[in-house]
XYZ file of N, CA and C in Angstrom:
441
model
N 18.973 15.534 1.883
C 20.352 15.431 2.417
C 20.677 16.377 3.549
N 21.079 15.826 4.483
C 21.503 16.657 5.650
C 22.528 17.810 5.408
N 22.468 18.886 6.035
C 23.457 19.808 5.791
C 24.900 19.434 6.261
N 24.942 18.457 7.193
C 26.232 17.904 7.733
C 26.719 16.670 6.678
N 27.534 16.910 5.694
C 27.966 15.992 4.695
C 29.321 15.139 5.164
N 29.632 15.213 6.489
C 31.013 14.570 6.761
C 30.960 13.040 6.692
N 29.871 12.379 6.637
C 29.734 11.022 6.521
C 29.096 10.609 5.096
N 28.966 11.554 4.234
C 28.316 11.330 2.898
C 29.464 10.680 1.818
N 28.951 9.745 1.248
C 29.950 8.862 0.310
C 29.254 9.078 -1.006
N 29.803 9.797 -1.858
C 29.587 10.083 -3.278
C 29.722 8.883 -4.050
N 28.845 8.593 -4.906
C 29.053 7.511 -6.044
C 29.191 8.438 -7.239
N 30.448 8.158 -7.865
C 30.736 8.906 -9.363
C 31.273 7.858 -10.100
N 30.828 8.076 -11.353
C 31.324 7.208 -12.569
C 31.789 8.036 -13.566
N 32.739 7.696 -14.135
C 33.523 8.527 -15.414
C 33.554 7.470 -16.528
N 33.236 7.906 -17.714
C 33.125 7.117 -18.964
C 33.431 7.836 -20.196
N 34.291 7.444 -21.053
C 34.813 7.918 -22.295
C 33.823 7.373 -23.333
N 32.913 8.304 -23.745
C 32.039 7.687 -24.713
C 32.474 7.442 -26.126
N 33.633 7.957 -26.657
C 33.916 7.820 -27.895
C 32.844 8.140 -28.933
N 32.011 9.032 -28.665
C 30.925 9.383 -29.531
C 29.722 8.990 -28.766
N 28.707 10.109 -28.691
C 27.405 9.912 -27.830
C 26.712 8.696 -28.505
N 26.361 8.822 -29.969
C 25.622 7.913 -30.671
C 26.014 6.519 -30.474
N 27.104 6.196 -30.413
C 27.533 4.584 -30.084
C 27.662 4.146 -28.549
N 27.226 5.154 -27.702
C 27.466 4.785 -26.153
C 26.169 4.977 -25.529
N 24.933 5.447 -26.288
C 23.843 5.883 -25.604
C 23.214 4.747 -24.734
N 23.335 3.559 -25.188
C 22.810 2.390 -24.456
C 23.591 2.276 -22.982
N 24.944 2.609 -23.111
C 25.779 2.288 -21.951
C 25.322 3.393 -21.050
N 25.138 4.564 -21.426
C 24.636 5.681 -20.565
C 23.559 5.234 -19.647
N 22.455 4.718 -20.599
C 21.179 4.218 -19.797
C 21.513 3.147 -18.735
N 22.472 2.445 -19.199
C 22.613 1.115 -18.207
C 23.508 1.649 -17.050
N 24.415 2.505 -17.164
C 25.115 2.937 -16.061
C 24.157 3.679 -15.045
N 23.479 4.507 -15.523
C 22.283 5.252 -14.740
C 21.304 4.402 -14.033
N 20.836 3.375 -14.850
C 19.885 2.605 -14.305
C 20.447 1.451 -13.215
N 21.562 1.055 -13.653
C 22.296 -0.054 -12.721
C 22.850 0.568 -11.488
N 23.795 1.697 -11.587
C 24.430 2.260 -10.571
C 23.874 3.391 -9.846
N 22.996 4.037 -10.523
C 22.262 5.228 -10.090
C 23.180 6.213 -9.275
N 24.269 6.547 -10.053
C 25.517 7.416 -9.269
C 24.946 8.741 -9.119
N 25.590 9.367 -8.164
C 25.350 10.848 -7.893
C 25.791 11.671 -8.976
N 26.720 11.220 -9.763
C 27.257 11.975 -10.811
C 27.900 10.961 -11.871
N 27.752 11.333 -13.098
C 28.220 10.469 -14.160
C 28.957 11.498 -14.935
N 30.317 11.349 -15.115
C 31.102 12.255 -15.850
C 31.455 11.644 -17.203
N 31.234 12.286 -18.353
C 31.506 11.679 -19.634
C 32.283 12.646 -20.584
N 33.093 12.021 -21.350
C 34.229 12.636 -22.128
C 33.864 12.159 -23.432
N 34.237 13.076 -24.451
C 34.182 12.658 -25.885
C 32.798 12.290 -26.391
N 31.762 13.267 -26.022
C 30.479 12.926 -26.614
C 30.288 13.351 -27.966
N 31.238 14.241 -28.530
C 31.191 14.723 -30.000
C 29.921 15.484 -30.251
N 29.143 15.944 -29.411
C 27.991 16.606 -29.793
C 28.224 18.086 -29.994
N 27.614 18.708 -31.021
C 27.674 20.087 -31.234
C 26.640 20.836 -30.334
N 26.838 22.119 -30.286
C 25.819 22.850 -29.537
C 24.367 22.572 -29.690
N 23.948 22.520 -31.064
C 22.748 22.123 -31.383
C 22.054 20.710 -30.892
N 23.148 19.995 -30.596
C 22.771 18.436 -30.082
C 22.952 18.133 -28.735
N 23.330 19.320 -27.877
C 23.686 18.876 -26.600
C 22.276 18.479 -25.710
N 21.230 18.677 -26.146
C 20.010 18.283 -25.648
C 19.823 16.766 -25.553
N 20.599 16.167 -26.490
C 20.553 14.701 -26.442
C 21.149 13.980 -25.122
N 21.999 14.854 -24.458
C 22.520 14.205 -23.121
C 21.523 14.206 -21.940
N 20.371 14.899 -22.220
C 19.387 14.917 -21.188
C 18.520 13.428 -21.348
N 19.259 12.353 -20.717
C 18.618 11.032 -20.956
C 17.772 10.493 -19.918
N 17.908 11.218 -18.670
C 17.166 10.618 -17.575
C 16.502 11.737 -16.675
N 15.235 11.847 -16.529
C 14.761 12.999 -15.772
C 15.307 13.041 -14.405
N 15.946 12.005 -13.802
C 16.417 12.057 -12.406
C 17.725 12.632 -12.453
N 18.279 13.204 -13.588
C 19.694 13.756 -13.789
C 19.493 15.327 -14.361
N 20.390 16.207 -13.936
C 20.511 17.423 -14.867
C 21.845 17.452 -15.379
N 22.097 18.284 -16.423
C 23.261 17.962 -17.255
C 24.029 19.412 -17.075
N 25.206 19.280 -16.998
C 26.280 20.381 -17.122
C 27.130 19.914 -18.197
N 27.276 20.594 -19.427
C 27.797 20.131 -20.567
C 28.432 21.358 -21.257
N 29.547 20.951 -22.002
C 30.189 21.806 -23.109
C 30.483 21.014 -24.330
N 30.105 21.987 -25.371
C 30.099 21.205 -26.630
C 31.388 20.810 -27.226
N 31.315 19.907 -27.979
C 32.470 19.463 -28.852
C 32.670 20.224 -30.065
N 33.777 20.153 -30.552
C 33.868 20.963 -32.086
C 33.524 22.284 -32.086
N 33.513 23.129 -31.036
C 33.033 24.564 -30.976
C 33.732 25.343 -32.104
N 35.232 25.315 -31.976
C 35.793 26.089 -33.034
C 35.866 25.380 -34.334
N 35.757 24.180 -34.437
C 35.721 23.526 -35.869
C 34.406 23.860 -36.416
N 33.198 23.812 -35.786
C 31.852 24.079 -36.299
C 31.831 25.564 -36.829
N 32.688 26.422 -36.128
C 32.589 27.887 -36.489
C 33.406 28.076 -37.861
N 34.204 27.168 -38.052
C 34.992 27.325 -39.346
C 34.441 26.896 -40.501
N 33.483 26.036 -40.499
C 32.649 25.353 -41.529
C 32.465 23.990 -41.409
N 32.231 23.182 -42.523
C 32.160 21.782 -42.603
C 33.060 21.019 -41.723
N 32.605 20.022 -40.983
C 33.736 19.204 -40.262
C 34.329 18.183 -41.037
N 35.476 18.000 -40.982
C 36.350 17.171 -41.799
C 37.145 16.164 -41.069
N 37.011 14.901 -41.131
C 37.779 14.008 -40.402
C 36.923 13.522 -38.990
N 37.741 12.836 -38.157
C 36.942 12.273 -36.863
C 36.931 13.422 -36.039
N 35.517 13.451 -35.428
C 35.468 14.372 -34.203
C 36.027 14.080 -33.143
N 36.118 15.083 -32.228
C 36.831 14.954 -30.822
C 36.084 15.827 -29.892
N 36.343 15.514 -28.666
C 35.927 16.394 -27.560
C 34.467 16.387 -26.933
N 34.278 17.266 -26.307
C 33.169 17.583 -25.520
C 32.820 16.663 -24.205
N 32.553 17.467 -23.127
C 32.560 16.774 -21.815
C 31.090 17.054 -21.248
N 30.657 16.459 -20.443
C 29.391 16.524 -19.673
C 29.397 15.878 -18.249
N 28.672 16.527 -17.300
C 28.552 15.818 -16.063
C 27.066 15.809 -15.635
N 26.589 14.585 -15.510
C 25.198 14.331 -15.207
C 25.060 14.041 -13.809
N 24.127 15.216 -13.004
C 24.064 15.203 -11.507
C 22.971 14.656 -11.049
N 22.784 13.906 -10.171
C 21.443 13.362 -9.713
C 20.726 14.684 -9.119
N 19.567 14.710 -9.577
C 18.650 15.808 -8.804
C 18.533 15.977 -7.393
N 18.794 14.801 -6.732
C 18.635 14.948 -5.265
C 19.692 15.932 -4.835
N 20.776 16.117 -5.591
C 21.784 17.007 -5.156
C 21.619 18.516 -5.507
N 20.470 18.803 -6.223
C 20.391 19.942 -6.995
C 20.560 21.314 -6.202
N 20.017 21.244 -4.790
C 19.972 22.384 -3.897
C 21.369 22.602 -3.432
N 22.369 21.652 -3.349
C 23.620 21.697 -2.907
C 24.684 21.916 -4.180
N 24.387 21.733 -5.330
C 25.130 21.658 -6.423
C 25.489 23.240 -6.873
N 26.604 23.351 -7.144
C 27.132 24.688 -7.728
C 28.124 24.421 -8.737
N 27.858 24.936 -9.946
C 28.880 24.907 -11.031
C 29.903 25.961 -10.844
N 31.123 25.678 -10.765
C 32.266 26.572 -10.619
C 32.773 26.881 -11.903
N 32.832 25.988 -12.787
C 33.539 26.133 -14.049
C 32.990 25.201 -15.009
N 32.649 25.633 -16.280
C 32.184 24.905 -17.256
C 32.893 25.501 -18.620
N 33.917 24.694 -18.965
C 34.675 25.166 -20.205
C 34.678 23.858 -21.275
N 35.442 24.147 -22.239
C 35.422 22.949 -23.254
C 36.031 21.789 -22.848
N 37.151 21.897 -21.870
C 37.718 20.632 -21.493
C 37.753 20.473 -19.838
N 36.759 21.301 -19.395
C 36.734 21.192 -17.740
C 35.611 21.526 -17.061
N 35.104 20.775 -16.395
C 33.818 21.047 -15.695
C 34.176 20.978 -14.127
N 33.841 21.751 -13.360
C 34.231 21.857 -11.909
C 33.005 22.032 -11.223
N 32.360 21.244 -10.474
C 31.032 21.203 -9.655
C 31.451 20.925 -8.132
N 30.663 21.666 -7.342
C 30.880 21.691 -5.935
C 29.443 20.895 -5.413
N 29.652 20.040 -4.608
C 28.318 19.466 -3.940
C 28.660 18.649 -2.731
N 27.790 18.640 -1.787
C 27.759 17.860 -0.628
C 29.323 17.736 -0.046
N 29.838 18.969 -0.128
C 31.306 19.115 0.445
C 32.388 18.567 -0.443
N 32.037 18.234 -1.693
C 32.967 17.644 -2.674
C 33.175 18.800 -3.707
N 34.302 18.545 -4.328
C 34.567 19.246 -5.585
C 34.755 18.262 -6.628
N 34.101 18.196 -7.580
C 34.161 17.282 -8.753
C 34.747 17.903 -9.973
N 35.760 17.331 -10.521
C 36.502 17.728 -11.581
C 36.388 16.811 -12.677
N 35.875 17.131 -13.609
C 35.667 16.285 -14.955
C 36.573 17.043 -16.131
N 37.595 16.265 -16.443
C 38.447 16.827 -17.386
C 38.699 15.939 -18.687
N 38.954 16.654 -19.783
C 39.268 15.965 -20.899
C 40.614 16.546 -21.395
N 41.613 15.760 -21.134
C 43.229 16.321 -21.536
C 43.357 15.875 -23.019
N 44.027 16.798 -23.742
C 44.386 16.447 -24.994
C 45.340 15.388 -25.224
N 45.219 14.498 -26.318
C 46.031 13.357 -26.434
C 47.371 13.816 -27.300
N 48.372 12.890 -27.212
C 49.718 13.287 -27.820
C 49.433 13.607 -29.374
N 50.011 14.462 -29.813
C 49.905 14.960 -31.243
C 48.871 16.164 -31.346
N 48.214 16.540 -30.248
C 47.265 17.699 -30.343
C 48.320 18.956 -30.359
N 47.757 19.906 -31.377
C 48.412 21.068 -31.401
C 48.267 21.871 -30.056
N 49.355 22.466 -29.693
C 49.471 23.254 -28.524
C 49.052 22.320 -27.159
N 49.359 21.109 -27.309
C 48.977 20.192 -26.167
C 49.375 20.681 -24.675
N 50.764 21.048 -24.656
C 51.176 21.456 -23.285
C 50.511 22.829 -22.865
N 50.298 23.743 -23.709
C 49.381 24.958 -23.399
C 48.114 24.694 -22.909
N 47.450 23.782 -23.680
C 46.094 23.378 -23.302
C 46.200 22.828 -21.745
N 46.981 21.816 -21.606
C 47.128 21.289 -20.239
C 47.549 22.237 -19.230
N 48.357 23.029 -19.529
C 48.719 24.202 -18.505
C 47.596 25.017 -18.081
N 46.823 25.384 -19.174
C 45.730 26.241 -18.905
C 44.639 25.625 -18.253
N 44.297 24.197 -18.351
C 43.560 23.333 -17.572
C 43.888 23.309 -16.043
N 45.278 22.920 -15.849
C 45.786 22.915 -14.565
C 45.697 24.267 -13.722
N 46.005 25.431 -14.453
C 45.654 26.691 -13.838
C 44.328 26.906 -13.407
N 43.324 26.554 -14.172
C 41.768 26.666 -13.893
C 41.534 25.788 -12.671
N 42.091 24.745 -12.564
C 41.780 23.791 -11.404
C 42.515 24.393 -10.198
N 43.758 24.783 -10.374
C 44.468 25.460 -9.125
C 43.583 26.740 -8.598
N 43.215 27.494 -9.466
C 42.469 28.697 -9.137
C 41.200 28.298 -8.194
N 40.437 27.218 -8.655
C 39.252 26.755 -7.956
C 39.448 26.224 -6.544
N 40.719 25.370 -6.707
C 41.245 24.712 -5.389
C 41.482 25.777 -4.441
N 42.129 26.714 -4.777
C 42.767 27.570 -3.831
C 41.627 28.630 -3.420
N 40.517 28.706 -4.165
C 39.514 29.693 -3.646
C 38.470 29.128 -2.698
N 38.719 27.626 -2.319
C 37.781 27.088 -1.471
C 38.378 27.077 -0.045
């Protein structure tokens, strides 16, 4: 890729998995059919020990955060899981790609003159929802203002 990216058009797909296990086929299909520069996924529901499952295609590298981080630390998981985000980036961009932030609800990646923000906002009813949203927006504002 040329260092002058003024005419580069990035292809990006975002997909809420509602759980990695039930969406694996869709991930393969998206990567095979569209071959995007980046695939942003939300709600993979994978624990730290299972994040390796996101490495589904040798043409992509994965930036991910685990789901259920605090829930797993507390003991056995009860109820429906939630969370976890990842961004799969085409390896052709690896030299230009820089991870600016990788948190449990926000991944910010800079590549080819773009800043890609993959976020997973809490749904209505989530404890401290406004505080979580405020923190995510503050993180984004920080990285936008520092470029």
